[in-house]
Amino acid sequence: MEKPNIYIGEIIKNVMAEKQVTKAELARRLQVKPQSVDYMLTRKSIDTDTLYNVSKALDYDFALLYSISKEQINYDKEDEAYKLSTAKILIELELKPEEIIKLNLKKKIAELLK
């Protein structure tokens, strides 16, 4: 498998330009010195913690650039509500004849099938 040729510093610069974020503003968001941002923008690669922080600061998921699966969905949205829908649950129980009688299941099943 061929490794993608990604120059992350250049890509971050492009996203900054697109979102109109200055180096000083990115430094403020990352809580680092502007010189650190300058250095980062010259890098071909950066560590994953920095990539995560820059992604959050610029609201852009840079990690997707490195995804090996096009269908893979990566995101970290704390405010994303969990969406509930109906679910079908099948349960298989093995009951002894006396348990069936005790639970009156034959009658209940017959009523449900009417």
PDB file of C-alpha atoms in Angstrom:
ATOM      1  CA  MET A   1       0.000   0.000   0.000  1.00  0.00           C
ATOM      2  CA  GLU A   2       1.365   3.370  -1.002  1.00  0.00           C
ATOM      3  CA  LYS A   3       1.624   6.022   1.699  1.00  0.00           C
ATOM      4  CA  PRO A   4      -0.040   9.328   0.777  1.00  0.00           C
ATOM      5  CA  ASN A   5       2.295  12.239   0.094  1.00  0.00           C
ATOM      6  CA  ILE A   6       0.798  14.782   2.507  1.00  0.00           C
ATOM      7  CA  TYR A   7       2.631  17.982   3.456  1.00  0.00           C
ATOM      8  CA  ILE A   8       0.561  18.832   6.513  1.00  0.00           C
ATOM      9  CA  GLY A   9       2.072  22.283   7.100  1.00  0.00           C
ATOM     10  CA  GLU A  10       0.946  23.421   3.643  1.00  0.00           C
ATOM     11  CA  ILE A  11      -2.503  21.953   4.096  1.00  0.00           C
ATOM     12  CA  ILE A  12      -2.921  23.737   7.437  1.00  0.00           C
ATOM     13  CA  LYS A  13      -1.853  27.005   5.752  1.00  0.00           C
ATOM     14  CA  ASN A  14      -4.496  26.466   3.061  1.00  0.00           C
ATOM     15  CA  VAL A  15      -7.222  25.794   5.619  1.00  0.00           C
ATOM     16  CA  MET A  16      -6.148  28.859   7.603  1.00  0.00           C
ATOM     17  CA  ALA A  17      -6.426  30.991   4.468  1.00  0.00           C
ATOM     18  CA  GLU A  18      -9.806  29.511   3.591  1.00  0.00           C
ATOM     19  CA  LYS A  19     -11.117  30.179   7.097  1.00  0.00           C
ATOM     20  CA  GLN A  20      -9.304  33.530   7.318  1.00  0.00           C
ATOM     21  CA  VAL A  21      -7.400  32.588  10.476  1.00  0.00           C
ATOM     22  CA  THR A  22      -4.070  34.335  11.006  1.00  0.00           C
ATOM     23  CA  LYS A  23      -0.989  32.725  12.508  1.00  0.00           C
ATOM     24  CA  ALA A  24      -1.450  34.910  15.586  1.00  0.00           C
ATOM     25  CA  GLU A  25      -5.066  33.793  15.957  1.00  0.00           C
ATOM     26  CA  LEU A  26      -4.162  30.118  15.569  1.00  0.00           C
ATOM     27  CA  ALA A  27      -1.404  30.554  18.155  1.00  0.00           C
ATOM     28  CA  ARG A  28      -3.942  32.100  20.536  1.00  0.00           C
ATOM     29  CA  ARG A  29      -6.410  29.232  19.978  1.00  0.00           C
ATOM     30  CA  LEU A  30      -3.672  26.642  20.523  1.00  0.00           C
ATOM     31  CA  GLN A  31      -2.255  28.585  23.476  1.00  0.00           C
ATOM     32  CA  VAL A  32       1.253  28.537  21.995  1.00  0.00           C
ATOM     33  CA  LYS A  33       3.716  31.158  20.827  1.00  0.00           C
ATOM     34  CA  PRO A  34       3.353  32.418  17.234  1.00  0.00           C
ATOM     35  CA  GLN A  35       6.842  31.013  16.536  1.00  0.00           C
ATOM     36  CA  SER A  36       5.470  27.537  17.281  1.00  0.00           C
ATOM     37  CA  VAL A  37       2.802  28.017  14.625  1.00  0.00           C
ATOM     38  CA  ASP A  38       5.460  29.235  12.156  1.00  0.00           C
ATOM     39  CA  TYR A  39       7.506  26.094  12.833  1.00  0.00           C
ATOM     40  CA  MET A  40       4.458  23.816  12.530  1.00  0.00           C
ATOM     41  CA  LEU A  41       3.559  25.305   9.146  1.00  0.00           C
ATOM     42  CA  THR A  42       6.974  24.308   7.772  1.00  0.00           C
ATOM     43  CA  ARG A  43       6.556  20.655   8.784  1.00  0.00           C
ATOM     44  CA  LYS A  44       5.809  17.745   6.477  1.00  0.00           C
ATOM     45  CA  SER A  45       4.343  15.846   9.433  1.00  0.00           C
ATOM     46  CA  ILE A  46       3.285  16.590  13.013  1.00  0.00           C
ATOM     47  CA  ASP A  47       2.371  14.450  16.012  1.00  0.00           C
ATOM     48  CA  THR A  48      -1.205  13.285  16.513  1.00  0.00           C
ATOM     49  CA  ASP A  49      -1.844  15.434  19.611  1.00  0.00           C
ATOM     50  CA  THR A  50      -0.911  18.568  17.658  1.00  0.00           C
ATOM     51  CA  LEU A  51      -2.982  17.409  14.676  1.00  0.00           C
ATOM     52  CA  TYR A  52      -5.983  16.912  16.960  1.00  0.00           C
ATOM     53  CA  ASN A  53      -5.561  20.340  18.582  1.00  0.00           C
ATOM     54  CA  VAL A  54      -5.174  22.094  15.224  1.00  0.00           C
ATOM     55  CA  SER A  55      -8.237  20.239  13.925  1.00  0.00           C
ATOM     56  CA  LYS A  56     -10.273  21.494  16.877  1.00  0.00           C
ATOM     57  CA  ALA A  57      -8.872  25.031  16.591  1.00  0.00           C
ATOM     58  CA  LEU A  58      -9.695  25.280  12.885  1.00  0.00           C
ATOM     59  CA  ASP A  59     -12.848  23.131  12.976  1.00  0.00           C
ATOM     60  CA  TYR A  60     -11.399  20.926  10.236  1.00  0.00           C
ATOM     61  CA  ASP A  61     -10.715  17.193  10.556  1.00  0.00           C
ATOM     62  CA  PHE A  62      -7.162  16.834   9.236  1.00  0.00           C
ATOM     63  CA  ALA A  63      -7.085  13.183  10.324  1.00  0.00           C
ATOM     64  CA  LEU A  64      -9.397  12.300   7.425  1.00  0.00           C
ATOM     65  CA  LEU A  65      -6.515  13.107   5.080  1.00  0.00           C
ATOM     66  CA  TYR A  66      -4.793  10.010   6.436  1.00  0.00           C
ATOM     67  CA  SER A  67      -7.830   7.697   6.346  1.00  0.00           C
ATOM     68  CA  ILE A  68      -7.162   4.388   4.636  1.00  0.00           C
ATOM     69  CA  SER A  69     -10.882   3.685   4.228  1.00  0.00           C
ATOM     70  CA  LYS A  70     -13.014   6.101   2.235  1.00  0.00           C
ATOM     71  CA  GLU A  71     -16.168   4.889   4.013  1.00  0.00           C
ATOM     72  CA  GLN A  72     -14.686   5.412   7.450  1.00  0.00           C
ATOM     73  CA  ILE A  73     -16.281   8.205   9.441  1.00  0.00           C
ATOM     74  CA  ASN A  74     -14.119   9.883  12.053  1.00  0.00           C
ATOM     75  CA  TYR A  75     -15.483  12.631  14.168  1.00  0.00           C
ATOM     76  CA  ASP A  76     -15.492  13.902  17.709  1.00  0.00           C
ATOM     77  CA  LYS A  77     -18.682  15.810  18.360  1.00  0.00           C
ATOM     78  CA  GLU A  78     -19.485  16.017  22.039  1.00  0.00           C
ATOM     79  CA  ASP A  79     -22.744  17.855  21.357  1.00  0.00           C
ATOM     80  CA  GLU A  80     -23.968  15.310  18.828  1.00  0.00           C
ATOM     81  CA  ALA A  81     -27.208  13.875  20.229  1.00  0.00           C
ATOM     82  CA  TYR A  82     -27.584  10.140  20.131  1.00  0.00           C
ATOM     83  CA  LYS A  83     -30.468   9.430  17.797  1.00  0.00           C
ATOM     84  CA  LEU A  84     -32.800   6.682  18.932  1.00  0.00           C
ATOM     85  CA  SER A  85     -34.914   4.587  16.620  1.00  0.00           C
ATOM     86  CA  THR A  86     -36.934   1.417  16.957  1.00  0.00           C
ATOM     87  CA  ALA A  87     -35.140  -1.840  17.482  1.00  0.00           C
ATOM     88  CA  LYS A  88     -36.202  -5.424  17.012  1.00  0.00           C
ATOM     89  CA  ILE A  89     -34.881  -7.709  19.710  1.00  0.00           C
ATOM     90  CA  LEU A  90     -35.207 -11.461  19.426  1.00  0.00           C
ATOM     91  CA  ILE A  91     -34.780 -13.526  22.547  1.00  0.00           C
ATOM     92  CA  GLU A  92     -34.698 -17.287  22.664  1.00  0.00           C
ATOM     93  CA  LEU A  93     -35.677 -18.877  25.961  1.00  0.00           C
ATOM     94  CA  GLU A  94     -35.834 -22.519  26.820  1.00  0.00           C
ATOM     95  CA  LEU A  95     -38.598 -23.186  29.318  1.00  0.00           C
ATOM     96  CA  LYS A  96     -39.589 -26.391  31.050  1.00  0.00           C
ATOM     97  CA  PRO A  97     -43.228 -27.464  30.645  1.00  0.00           C
ATOM     98  CA  GLU A  98     -44.049 -26.489  34.240  1.00  0.00           C
ATOM     99  CA  GLU A  99     -42.612 -22.991  33.623  1.00  0.00           C
ATOM    100  CA  ILE A 100     -44.798 -22.591  30.532  1.00  0.00           C
ATOM    101  CA  ILE A 101     -47.864 -23.557  32.567  1.00  0.00           C
ATOM    102  CA  LYS A 102     -46.859 -21.303  35.443  1.00  0.00           C
ATOM    103  CA  LEU A 103     -46.395 -18.299  33.130  1.00  0.00           C
ATOM    104  CA  ASN A 104     -49.612 -19.156  31.259  1.00  0.00           C
ATOM    105  CA  LEU A 105     -47.679 -18.655  28.020  1.00  0.00           C
ATOM    106  CA  LYS A 106     -49.764 -20.938  25.798  1.00  0.00           C
ATOM    107  CA  LYS A 107     -52.847 -18.815  26.407  1.00  0.00           C
ATOM    108  CA  LYS A 108     -50.959 -15.504  26.004  1.00  0.00           C
ATOM    109  CA  ILE A 109     -49.352 -16.641  22.752  1.00  0.00           C
ATOM    110  CA  ALA A 110     -52.701 -17.831  21.404  1.00  0.00           C
ATOM    111  CA  GLU A 111     -54.218 -14.429  22.255  1.00  0.00           C
ATOM    112  CA  LEU A 112     -51.389 -12.601  20.491  1.00  0.00           C
ATOM    113  CA  LEU A 113     -51.779 -14.701  17.359  1.00  0.00           C
ATOM    114  CA  LYS A 114     -55.532 -13.972  17.044  1.00  0.00           C
TER     115      LYS A 114
END
